[in-house]
Coordinates of C-alpha atoms in Angstrom, one line a residue:
Chain A
M9 CA 299.9 202.0 207.2
S10 CA 298.7 203.3 203.9
K11 CA 296.6 206.5 204.0
K12 CA 294.1 208.0 201.7
E13 CA 294.2 211.7 200.8
V14 CA 292.8 214.1 198.3
L15 CA 295.7 214.8 196.0
M16 CA 296.4 216.6 192.7
G17 CA 298.0 214.4 190.0
N18 CA 301.2 216.4 190.3
H19 CA 301.6 215.7 194.0
A20 CA 300.7 212.1 193.4
T21 CA 303.9 212.1 191.3
S22 CA 305.9 213.9 193.9
Y23 CA 304.9 211.3 196.6
G24 CA 305.6 208.4 194.3
V25 CA 309.1 209.7 193.7
Q26 CA 309.6 210.2 197.4
L27 CA 308.3 206.7 198.3
A28 CA 310.7 205.3 195.7
R29 CA 313.6 206.9 197.7
T30 CA 314.8 208.6 194.6
Q31 CA 318.4 209.8 195.0
V32 CA 318.8 212.5 192.4
I33 CA 316.2 214.9 191.0
A34 CA 317.1 217.4 188.3
A35 CA 314.4 219.5 186.7
Y36 CA 313.6 222.8 185.1
P37 CA 310.2 224.3 185.8
I38 CA 307.5 224.3 183.1
T39 CA 303.7 224.5 183.4
P40 CA 301.8 222.2 184.0
Q41 CA 304.6 220.1 185.5
T42 CA 306.1 222.6 187.9
Q43 CA 304.2 221.6 191.1
I44 CA 305.9 218.1 190.9
V45 CA 309.3 219.5 191.5
E46 CA 308.2 222.3 193.7
E47 CA 306.8 219.7 196.1
L48 CA 309.9 217.5 195.8
S49 CA 312.1 220.5 196.5
E50 CA 310.1 221.1 199.7
I51 CA 310.3 217.4 200.6
C52 CA 314.1 217.4 200.1
A53 CA 314.5 220.7 202.0
R54 CA 312.5 219.3 205.0
G55 CA 314.8 216.3 205.0
D56 CA 312.0 213.9 204.2
L57 CA 313.9 212.5 201.2
D58 CA 317.6 212.0 201.2
A59 CA 318.1 213.1 197.6
K60 CA 320.3 215.5 195.7
F61 CA 318.1 218.2 194.2
I62 CA 319.9 219.8 191.2
K63 CA 318.6 223.0 189.8
V64 CA 319.5 223.3 186.2
E65 CA 319.3 226.0 183.5
S66 CA 317.3 223.9 180.9
E67 CA 315.6 220.7 180.3
H68 CA 318.5 219.6 178.2
S69 CA 320.7 219.9 181.3
A70 CA 318.1 218.2 183.5
M71 CA 318.3 215.1 181.3
A72 CA 322.1 215.3 181.2
A73 CA 322.2 215.5 185.0
T74 CA 319.9 212.5 185.4
I75 CA 321.9 210.5 182.9
A76 CA 325.1 211.2 184.8
A77 CA 323.5 210.4 188.1
S78 CA 322.1 207.1 186.7
K79 CA 325.5 206.2 185.4
A80 CA 327.0 206.8 188.8
G81 CA 324.5 204.3 190.2
A82 CA 321.8 206.7 191.6
R83 CA 318.1 206.3 191.2
A84 CA 317.3 209.5 189.2
F85 CA 314.1 211.4 188.3
T86 CA 313.1 214.4 186.2
A87 CA 309.8 215.9 185.1
T88 CA 308.8 218.0 182.1
S89 CA 306.1 218.9 179.5
S90 CA 305.8 219.8 175.9
Q91 CA 308.6 222.1 174.6
G92 CA 310.7 221.0 177.6
L93 CA 310.5 217.4 176.5
A94 CA 311.3 218.4 173.0
L95 CA 314.4 220.2 174.2
M96 CA 315.5 217.0 175.9
H97 CA 315.1 215.1 172.6
E98 CA 318.8 214.6 171.9
L99 CA 319.5 213.3 175.4
L100 CA 316.5 211.0 175.5
F101 CA 318.5 208.8 173.1
W102 CA 321.6 209.0 175.3
A103 CA 319.5 207.9 178.2
A104 CA 317.8 205.0 176.4
Y105 CA 320.6 203.8 174.2
G106 CA 322.9 204.2 177.2
R107 CA 320.5 201.9 179.1
C108 CA 319.9 204.3 182.0
P109 CA 316.9 203.3 184.1
I110 CA 315.8 206.9 184.7
V111 CA 312.1 207.7 185.3
L112 CA 310.7 210.8 183.7
C113 CA 307.2 212.2 184.3
N114 CA 305.8 214.0 181.3
V115 CA 302.6 216.0 181.8
N116 CA 301.0 216.1 178.4
R117 CA 300.9 219.7 177.1
A118 CA 300.2 220.8 173.5
M119 CA 303.2 221.8 171.3
A120 CA 303.4 225.4 170.3
P121 CA 302.8 227.6 168.4
G122 CA 299.6 228.3 168.9
W123 CA 301.1 228.8 172.4
S124 CA 299.2 226.5 174.6
I125 CA 299.5 225.0 178.1
W126 CA 296.6 222.6 177.7
S127 CA 296.5 218.8 177.3
D128 CA 297.6 217.0 174.1
Q129 CA 299.6 213.9 173.8
T130 CA 301.7 214.9 170.8
D131 CA 304.6 215.9 173.0
S132 CA 305.3 212.5 174.4
L133 CA 304.1 210.4 171.4
A134 CA 306.6 212.4 169.2
Q135 CA 309.4 210.8 171.3
R136 CA 308.3 207.3 170.4
D137 CA 311.6 206.5 168.6
T138 CA 313.9 207.5 171.3
G139 CA 313.9 204.0 173.0
W140 CA 311.9 205.0 176.1
I141 CA 309.2 202.9 177.6
Q142 CA 306.0 205.0 177.8
I143 CA 303.1 204.4 180.3
Y144 CA 299.8 206.5 180.2
C145 CA 297.7 207.0 183.3
E146 CA 293.9 207.5 183.7
T147 CA 293.7 208.5 187.4
N148 CA 295.8 210.1 190.1
Q149 CA 296.0 206.7 191.8
E150 CA 297.5 205.2 188.6
V151 CA 299.9 208.1 188.5
L152 CA 301.3 207.4 192.0
D153 CA 301.3 203.6 191.6
N154 CA 302.9 203.7 188.2
M155 CA 305.6 206.1 189.3
I156 CA 306.7 203.5 191.9
M157 CA 306.3 200.6 189.5
A158 CA 308.3 202.6 186.8
F159 CA 311.5 202.6 188.9
K160 CA 311.2 198.8 189.4
L161 CA 310.5 198.2 185.7
A162 CA 313.3 200.5 184.6
E163 CA 315.8 198.8 186.8
T164 CA 314.6 195.4 185.8
V165 CA 315.1 195.9 182.0
N166 CA 317.7 198.7 182.1
L167 CA 315.6 201.1 180.1
P168 CA 314.2 204.6 181.0
V169 CA 310.5 204.9 181.6
M170 CA 308.3 207.9 180.8
V171 CA 305.1 208.1 182.9
V172 CA 302.6 210.3 181.2
Y173 CA 299.3 212.0 182.1
D174 CA 297.1 214.8 180.9
A175 CA 297.7 218.5 181.8
F176 CA 295.2 219.9 184.2
I177 CA 292.7 217.1 183.8
L178 CA 294.9 215.1 186.1
S179 CA 297.9 217.3 186.9
H180 CA 295.8 220.0 188.7
T181 CA 292.8 217.9 189.6
Y182 CA 292.3 216.7 193.2
E183 CA 290.9 213.3 193.9
P184 CA 291.2 210.6 196.5
V185 CA 294.5 208.7 196.3
E186 CA 295.8 205.9 198.5
I187 CA 299.4 206.5 199.5
P188 CA 301.2 203.3 200.4
D189 CA 303.4 203.1 203.5
I190 CA 307.1 203.5 202.7
S191 CA 308.0 200.4 204.5
E192 CA 305.8 198.4 202.2
V193 CA 307.3 200.2 199.2
D194 CA 310.8 199.4 200.4
K195 CA 309.9 195.7 200.3
F196 CA 308.6 196.1 196.7
L197 CA 311.4 198.3 195.5
P198 CA 314.8 197.5 196.9
P199 CA 317.7 200.0 196.5
F200 CA 319.1 200.4 192.9
K201 CA 322.2 198.3 192.4
P202 CA 323.5 198.6 188.9
K203 CA 325.8 195.9 187.5
Y204 CA 328.1 198.6 186.2
K205 CA 328.5 202.2 187.3
L206 CA 330.9 205.1 187.2
D207 CA 333.3 204.4 189.9
P208 CA 336.9 205.7 190.0
S209 CA 338.1 202.7 192.0
A210 CA 336.7 200.3 189.3
P211 CA 336.8 202.3 186.1
Y212 CA 334.8 201.5 183.0
T213 CA 334.2 203.5 179.9
F214 CA 330.6 204.1 179.0
D215 CA 329.1 204.8 175.6
P216 CA 332.3 204.9 173.6
L217 CA 332.7 205.0 169.8
C218 CA 330.7 202.1 168.3
T219 CA 331.9 201.0 164.8
P220 CA 329.7 199.4 162.2
D221 CA 331.0 196.1 163.5
N222 CA 329.0 196.4 166.7
Y223 CA 326.3 199.1 166.3
M224 CA 323.6 196.7 164.9
E225 CA 324.1 194.3 167.8
F226 CA 323.6 197.0 170.3
R227 CA 320.3 197.9 168.6
H228 CA 319.3 194.2 168.5
I229 CA 320.1 193.7 172.2
M230 CA 318.1 196.8 173.1
E231 CA 315.1 195.7 170.9
E232 CA 315.1 192.4 172.8
A233 CA 315.0 194.3 176.1
H234 CA 312.0 196.3 174.8
E235 CA 310.2 193.1 173.8
G236 CA 311.0 191.7 177.3
T237 CA 309.5 194.8 178.9
K238 CA 306.0 193.7 178.2
K239 CA 306.4 190.6 180.4
A240 CA 308.5 192.5 182.9
Y241 CA 305.7 195.1 183.3
L242 CA 303.2 192.3 184.0
D243 CA 305.5 190.7 186.6
V244 CA 306.1 194.1 188.3
A245 CA 302.3 194.8 188.3
K246 CA 301.6 191.3 189.7
D247 CA 304.0 191.8 192.5
F248 CA 302.5 195.3 193.1
S249 CA 299.0 194.0 193.2
K250 CA 299.9 191.3 195.7
R251 CA 301.3 194.0 198.1
F252 CA 299.0 196.9 197.4
K253 CA 295.8 195.3 196.1
R254 CA 295.6 197.4 192.9
K255 CA 295.9 195.6 189.5
Y256 CA 297.5 197.0 186.4
G257 CA 298.0 195.6 182.9
I258 CA 299.4 196.7 179.6
L259 CA 295.9 197.3 178.5
E260 CA 292.5 197.0 180.1
L261 CA 289.1 195.9 178.6
I262 CA 286.0 197.5 179.9
D263 CA 282.5 196.2 179.0
A264 CA 284.1 194.4 176.0
E265 CA 282.8 190.8 176.4
D266 CA 279.8 191.1 174.1
A267 CA 280.8 194.4 172.4
D268 CA 280.4 194.9 168.6
I269 CA 282.4 198.1 168.8
L270 CA 285.3 199.0 171.0
L271 CA 286.4 202.5 171.7
V272 CA 290.2 202.6 172.1
T273 CA 291.4 205.2 174.6
S274 CA 294.5 206.3 176.5
G275 CA 295.1 208.6 179.5
S276 CA 292.3 210.5 181.3
M277 CA 289.9 210.5 178.4
T278 CA 289.2 206.8 179.4
S279 CA 287.3 208.0 182.5
T280 CA 284.8 210.2 180.5
T281 CA 284.5 207.4 178.0
R282 CA 283.4 205.1 180.8
V283 CA 280.6 207.5 181.4
A284 CA 279.6 207.6 177.8
V285 CA 279.7 203.8 177.4
Q286 CA 277.5 203.4 180.5
Q287 CA 275.0 205.8 179.0
L288 CA 275.1 204.0 175.6
R289 CA 274.8 200.6 177.2
K290 CA 271.6 201.8 178.9
Q291 CA 270.3 202.5 175.4
G292 CA 271.1 198.9 174.4
E293 CA 274.3 199.7 172.5
K294 CA 276.9 196.9 172.4
V295 CA 280.0 199.1 173.0
G296 CA 283.1 198.7 175.2
I297 CA 286.5 200.2 175.8
C298 CA 290.0 199.0 175.2
K299 CA 292.2 201.3 177.3
L300 CA 295.9 201.2 176.4
R301 CA 298.4 201.9 179.1
M302 CA 301.6 201.1 177.3
F303 CA 302.7 202.9 174.1
R304 CA 306.3 201.8 174.0
P305 CA 307.0 199.0 173.6
F306 CA 303.7 198.7 171.6
P307 CA 301.5 195.9 173.0
T308 CA 300.9 194.3 169.6
E309 CA 300.3 190.7 170.9
A310 CA 298.3 191.8 173.9
L311 CA 296.0 193.9 171.6
K312 CA 295.6 191.0 169.2
D313 CA 294.8 188.6 172.0
A314 CA 292.4 191.0 173.6
I315 CA 290.5 191.7 170.5
G316 CA 290.6 188.1 169.1
N317 CA 289.7 186.2 172.2
L318 CA 286.7 187.9 173.6
N319 CA 284.0 185.6 174.9
G320 CA 285.5 182.5 173.3
G321 CA 286.5 184.2 170.0
H322 CA 283.6 186.6 169.8
R323 CA 284.5 189.0 167.0
I324 CA 284.8 192.7 167.4
E325 CA 283.5 194.3 164.2
K326 CA 284.9 197.8 164.4
I327 CA 287.2 199.7 166.7
A328 CA 287.3 203.5 167.0
V329 CA 290.7 204.9 168.0
L330 CA 290.4 208.2 169.9
D331 CA 293.5 210.3 169.4
R332 CA 294.2 213.4 171.4
N333 CA 297.3 214.1 169.2
I334 CA 298.3 214.5 165.6
S335 CA 301.2 213.5 163.5
H336 CA 300.7 216.1 160.7
G337 CA 300.5 214.3 157.4
G338 CA 300.1 211.0 159.1
G339 CA 297.0 211.3 161.3
G340 CA 296.4 210.0 164.8
I341 CA 299.4 208.3 166.3
W342 CA 297.7 205.6 168.4
S343 CA 295.6 204.9 165.4
K344 CA 298.6 204.3 163.1
E345 CA 300.2 202.1 165.6
I346 CA 297.1 200.0 166.0
K347 CA 296.5 199.6 162.3
G348 CA 300.1 198.4 162.0
A349 CA 299.7 196.0 164.9
L350 CA 296.5 194.4 163.5
F351 CA 297.6 194.2 159.9
G352 CA 297.4 190.7 158.6
M353 CA 295.2 189.4 161.4
S354 CA 292.5 187.4 159.8
T355 CA 289.8 188.5 162.2
A356 CA 291.0 192.1 162.4
P357 CA 288.3 194.6 163.1
K358 CA 287.9 197.7 160.9
V359 CA 289.8 200.6 162.4
F360 CA 288.2 204.0 162.5
S361 CA 290.3 207.0 163.5
Y362 CA 289.2 210.2 165.4
H363 CA 290.9 213.3 166.4
L364 CA 289.5 214.9 169.5
G365 CA 290.4 217.1 172.5
L366 CA 293.5 218.6 170.8
G367 CA 295.2 221.4 172.7
G368 CA 292.9 220.8 175.7
R369 CA 289.6 221.0 173.9
D370 CA 287.2 219.6 176.5
I371 CA 286.2 216.0 176.0
T372 CA 282.7 215.4 177.3
P373 CA 280.5 212.2 177.1
D374 CA 278.8 213.8 174.1
T375 CA 282.2 214.1 172.3
I376 CA 282.7 210.3 172.8
K377 CA 279.1 209.6 171.7
E378 CA 279.6 211.6 168.5
A379 CA 282.6 209.4 167.6
Y380 CA 280.5 206.3 168.5
E381 CA 277.6 207.3 166.3
H382 CA 280.0 207.9 163.4
V383 CA 281.6 204.5 163.7
K384 CA 278.3 202.8 164.2
N385 CA 276.7 204.4 161.1
N386 CA 279.6 203.9 158.7
D387 CA 280.6 200.6 157.1
Q388 CA 284.1 201.5 156.0
P389 CA 286.7 203.8 157.6
K390 CA 287.8 206.6 155.3
E391 CA 289.9 209.5 156.4
T392 CA 290.4 210.5 160.0
V393 CA 287.4 212.2 161.5
W394 CA 287.7 215.4 163.6
I395 CA 285.2 215.5 166.4
G396 CA 284.0 219.0 167.5
L397 CA 285.8 220.9 164.8
K398 CA 284.5 224.4 164.1
R399 CA 284.2 225.2 160.5
Chain B
M25 CA 276.2 213.7 191.6
I26 CA 276.4 217.2 193.0
E27 CA 278.4 219.8 191.1
I28 CA 279.6 223.1 192.7
R29 CA 281.2 226.0 190.9
F30 CA 283.1 228.8 192.7
H31 CA 283.4 232.2 191.1
G32 CA 286.1 234.6 192.4
R33 CA 289.1 236.6 191.4
G34 CA 292.7 235.5 191.3
G35 CA 294.0 235.8 194.9
Q36 CA 290.8 235.2 196.7
G37 CA 291.5 231.5 197.2
A38 CA 288.9 229.9 195.0
V39 CA 291.1 227.0 194.0
I40 CA 292.3 226.1 197.5
G41 CA 288.7 226.6 198.6
G42 CA 287.6 223.9 196.2
K43 CA 290.3 221.6 197.4
I44 CA 289.4 222.2 201.1
L45 CA 285.7 221.6 200.4
A46 CA 286.4 218.4 198.5
T47 CA 288.7 217.2 201.3
A48 CA 286.0 217.9 203.9
I49 CA 283.4 216.0 202.0
F50 CA 285.9 213.2 201.4
Y51 CA 286.3 212.8 205.2
E52 CA 282.6 212.0 205.3
G53 CA 283.0 209.0 203.0
K54 CA 282.0 210.5 199.7
F55 CA 283.9 210.4 196.4
V56 CA 285.1 213.9 195.3
Q57 CA 286.9 215.7 192.5
A58 CA 288.1 219.3 192.6
F59 CA 289.8 221.3 189.9
P60 CA 290.6 224.9 188.9
T61 CA 289.8 226.7 185.7
F62 CA 292.3 225.0 183.4
G63 CA 294.6 227.8 182.4
V64 CA 296.6 230.8 183.5
E65 CA 295.8 232.8 186.6
R66 CA 296.3 236.5 187.3
R67 CA 295.6 238.4 190.5
G68 CA 292.2 240.1 190.1
A69 CA 291.1 238.3 187.0
P70 CA 287.9 236.3 187.2
V71 CA 288.6 232.6 188.0
A72 CA 286.4 229.6 188.6
A73 CA 286.9 226.4 190.5
F74 CA 284.9 223.3 190.5
V75 CA 283.9 220.5 192.9
R76 CA 282.1 217.2 192.1
V77 CA 280.6 215.0 194.9
D78 CA 279.2 211.5 194.5
D79 CA 278.5 208.3 196.3
D80 CA 280.5 206.3 193.7
R81 CA 283.8 206.8 191.9
I82 CA 283.6 209.9 189.7
N83 CA 284.6 209.1 186.2
L84 CA 283.4 212.3 184.5
R85 CA 286.4 214.5 183.8
S86 CA 284.9 217.2 181.6
Q87 CA 284.3 220.8 182.8
I88 CA 281.2 221.5 184.9
Y89 CA 278.5 223.1 182.6
E90 CA 275.4 222.8 184.8
P91 CA 276.3 223.4 188.5
D92 CA 273.9 222.6 191.3
H93 CA 275.4 225.2 193.6
L94 CA 277.2 228.5 193.0
I95 CA 279.7 230.1 195.4
I96 CA 280.4 233.7 194.5
L97 CA 283.4 235.1 196.3
D98 CA 283.2 238.6 194.7
P99 CA 279.8 240.2 194.4
T100 CA 280.9 242.3 191.4
L101 CA 280.9 239.0 189.4
I102 CA 277.1 238.8 189.6
K103 CA 277.1 241.2 186.6
N104 CA 279.1 238.7 184.7
P105 CA 276.8 236.5 182.6
A106 CA 279.2 233.6 182.8
T107 CA 278.6 233.4 186.6
F108 CA 275.0 232.0 186.2
Q109 CA 275.6 230.1 183.0
G110 CA 274.0 226.6 183.3
F111 CA 273.0 227.0 186.9
K112 CA 270.3 224.5 187.7
K113 CA 268.3 226.8 190.0
Q114 CA 267.3 224.1 192.5
G115 CA 270.5 224.6 194.4
W116 CA 272.0 227.5 196.4
V117 CA 273.7 230.7 195.4
L118 CA 276.0 231.8 198.2
I119 CA 277.3 235.3 197.9
N120 CA 280.1 237.1 199.7
T121 CA 278.5 240.4 200.5
K122 CA 277.4 242.7 203.4
Y123 CA 273.8 242.7 202.1
T124 CA 271.0 240.4 202.9
P125 CA 269.7 237.9 200.3
E126 CA 266.6 240.1 199.5
K127 CA 269.0 242.6 197.9
F128 CA 269.7 240.0 195.1
S129 CA 266.4 238.3 194.7
E130 CA 265.2 240.8 192.1
I131 CA 268.2 240.5 189.8
P132 CA 267.1 239.0 186.5
G133 CA 267.8 235.2 186.6
L134 CA 267.8 235.1 190.4
E135 CA 264.1 235.4 191.1
N136 CA 262.9 232.4 193.0
V137 CA 266.4 231.1 193.6
K138 CA 267.7 230.1 197.0
I139 CA 270.1 232.8 198.0
A140 CA 272.4 233.0 201.0
T141 CA 274.7 235.8 201.9
V142 CA 277.7 236.2 204.3
D143 CA 280.2 239.0 204.8
A144 CA 283.1 236.7 204.2
S145 CA 285.4 239.7 203.3
G146 CA 284.6 241.4 206.7
I147 CA 285.2 238.1 208.5
A148 CA 288.5 237.5 206.7
V149 CA 289.7 241.1 207.4
R150 CA 288.7 240.7 211.1
N151 CA 290.8 237.5 211.2
K152 CA 293.7 239.2 209.3
L153 CA 293.5 236.8 206.4
G154 CA 295.1 238.5 203.3
S155 CA 295.1 242.3 203.3
P156 CA 292.2 244.6 204.1
S157 CA 292.0 245.5 200.4
S158 CA 292.3 241.9 199.1
P159 CA 291.2 239.5 201.9
I160 CA 291.4 235.8 201.4
V161 CA 287.8 234.6 201.8
N162 CA 287.8 230.9 201.0
T163 CA 287.7 229.5 204.5
S164 CA 285.0 231.9 205.6
I165 CA 282.8 231.1 202.6
L166 CA 283.1 227.4 203.2
G167 CA 281.9 227.7 206.8
A168 CA 278.8 229.4 205.4
F169 CA 278.4 227.0 202.6
C170 CA 278.4 223.8 204.8
R171 CA 275.7 225.4 207.0
V172 CA 273.4 226.4 204.2
T173 CA 273.7 223.2 202.1
K174 CA 274.4 220.7 204.9
I175 CA 276.8 219.1 202.3
C176 CA 279.2 218.3 205.2
S177 CA 279.7 219.3 208.8
I178 CA 281.6 222.3 210.0
D179 CA 283.8 219.9 211.9
S180 CA 284.9 218.3 208.6
I181 CA 285.5 221.7 207.1
C182 CA 287.7 222.6 210.1
K183 CA 289.6 219.2 209.8
A184 CA 290.2 219.9 206.1
I185 CA 291.4 223.5 206.9
K186 CA 293.9 222.1 209.5
K187 CA 295.2 219.6 206.9
G188 CA 295.2 221.9 203.8
V189 CA 296.0 225.4 205.0
P190 CA 299.6 225.8 206.1
I191 CA 299.4 229.5 207.0
K192 CA 297.4 230.9 209.9
P193 CA 295.4 227.8 210.6
D194 CA 293.8 229.2 213.7
A195 CA 292.6 232.4 212.0
N196 CA 291.2 230.4 209.2
L197 CA 289.4 228.0 211.6
A198 CA 287.9 231.0 213.4
A199 CA 286.8 232.6 210.1
A200 CA 285.0 229.4 209.0
K201 CA 283.2 229.2 212.3
E202 CA 282.2 232.8 212.4
A203 CA 280.8 232.6 208.9
Y204 CA 278.9 229.4 209.9
E205 CA 277.2 231.5 212.5
E206 CA 276.7 234.7 210.6
V207 CA 275.5 233.4 207.2
I208 CA 272.0 234.8 206.3
F209 CA 269.6 232.4 204.7
K210 CA 266.1 231.0 205.0
S211 CA 265.8 227.2 205.7
V212 CA 264.3 225.3 202.8
E213 CA 261.0 224.9 204.7
E214 CA 260.6 228.7 204.9
L215 CA 261.2 229.2 201.2
P216 CA 258.7 229.1 198.3
P217 CA 259.6 226.5 195.6
T218 CA 262.5 227.7 193.4
D219 CA 262.1 227.9 189.6
G220 CA 263.8 224.6 189.2
E221 CA 261.7 222.9 191.8
A222 CA 258.5 224.3 190.3
E223 CA 259.6 223.0 186.9
N224 CA 260.2 219.6 188.3
L225 CA 256.8 219.6 189.9
S226 CA 255.0 220.5 186.7
N227 CA 257.1 217.9 184.8
A228 CA 256.1 215.3 187.3
T229 CA 252.4 216.1 186.9
S230 CA 252.5 216.3 183.1
N231 CA 254.3 212.9 183.0

C-alpha cells in the first residue's frame, strides 16, 4: 500500500532512491544536498536498502565511483549541488559518453563567489553539453516520482539522468508526498541488467582510444539516443501513470488554451507562477503557463507543437521566459534555448526574456506579475529584463 | 490560507516544530507546507520557521511576509522588530514565558492583540528535554498552540510527535500535554475585538 507523508524534498529523493533498490551510492556532503545522503546512509545502516554506501573524499571521486559501479552492472546514484557538480564536470562526460545509466540528484545552488547556498539553476544548466539528460521538478511529489522514473529512463536509453530541483524551496520544505509501495515499484522498475558489464569471467574493454575513424560515429549514435529519450520519457511516464495515477510529460501547459501570453517556467517557480496566473485571470488577463520539465534533450518539437496547436491553431502572441540563471554575456539559458528552438517557425511568438530569483532572491506572485506587465506592455523584446534588481 | 511564523533561536527546535505542526494538521485532512528560514543556522542566533495551511493544494512558495499567527519560542525576541513584521493582528501571539499575557499587552504593537503565554521552557526542563540552560521547547509550545488556536487536536499533535521525534518520545508527549493544560489565554468570546478585527469591522461598514 502506498502511504502519504509530510516530507522534505531531500528525503523524497532518499526514498525514491531506496524504492529503486539502488545498489551503489557514493557522495560527498554539500549544502543543500547533504540530507539526501545522510538519510540514505541511515537507510543503508538499518539494512533497509541492500546498497554499498561509499564515502569519498570529493565530488570528483563520487562520480568516478558511480561510473565504476555502473560499468560493473550496478544501479548507481549520487547527489550534489553547485561547486560540487562543477568539480564533477570532467567525469560527467565520462559517465554520459561512456553510456552509464547513473542517476544524479542536483539540488540547484548558486555558483560562488559571492558565496551562496541559495537557489539558482546556473550550476546544472552549465552542464548542458556533458550529454546528461536533465529533468526539473516543481514539487516534492515530482521529485520522488521522477527519481524512480529516472532510473528506468536511464537504463532504457543508456544515458545518465540528472534530476534537478531548487535549494530550500523544495529541498528543505515539507509537504505531503505519496510514497508508493516498493512491491509496485518493483513491477515498474525491474533489476538493472546491462548488456555489457565489467566481468573478469567475460572480459571487455570499455572506453578505449577512439581514433578519428570512429569518434564521430560514437557522437552520432549518442545523439540518436538523446533524440530517442523524448519518446522514451513519455513511455516511462505513461507506464508510471498507469501504475501510480500521476501523469508526467516533457512539458506541461496550464491555462494555455485561450492565452495570448504564456509564461515559460521551470522548477519550483512554476508553483508561485500558478498563483500569479490565477490572480491575473481573475482580472481578465489571458495568460497561461508553459512549464518545461526536460532541458536535455531539449524538447524542441514538443514546444513547437504545444505553442502552435493550442485550441485548433490559436496563436500565442508573446512568451515570457523566466530564467533563474545566467550565462554571462549570453543571457538567460532557457531563453536562449527556446529562441533557438522556435527560430524559423512561421507562427513563432515573440520571445521576451527575464532574469529573476538569482541566488535565491525570493520569487513572489508580484515578481511574476511584474514580468507579465512588462511583456504585456511592450511590443518588441529588446534586451533581457532583470526583475527586482536594486539600482 | 493560514500562515504561521515561529521565532526562536538556533537549538530550540523551531524547524522541527514547524514540521510537527504541519504533520499534525495534515493528519486532519488539510494541505500543509512547512519550511525553515532559508540559510545557515547557528546555535543561539535568531531563526524563523514557517507553516502554511489550506483546504486546497498550496502553490505559493514564497516566504511568509504577513503571518496570521506568531509563535515566539524565546521572549527576548519580542524586542526584535523583525518578530512582529507583517503580523496581521487578527491572529494569536503565543509566547514562551513565565508571565501572564497582561505583562505583554502594553508593549507597543501588541495592544489589542490576542496574546497567550505558556512556560514552555519550564515544562521542557521538567521533562528533561534539552538542558536546563537550553531546553528544547518545540513540543511544549505546540501543545499550547493547538489549544489556543484550535488549528488541530492535541491528539493529532501527539500522533505527529510520535512520528517525527525520534528521541524521548514519551517526554515530548508529556510536555505537549502539560502545555495544553497550562497555557494562559482568554477565549475569543472573553476578549475585546483586536485591532485587526476592529479594522475589518470599520471596513465592512464603510463599504
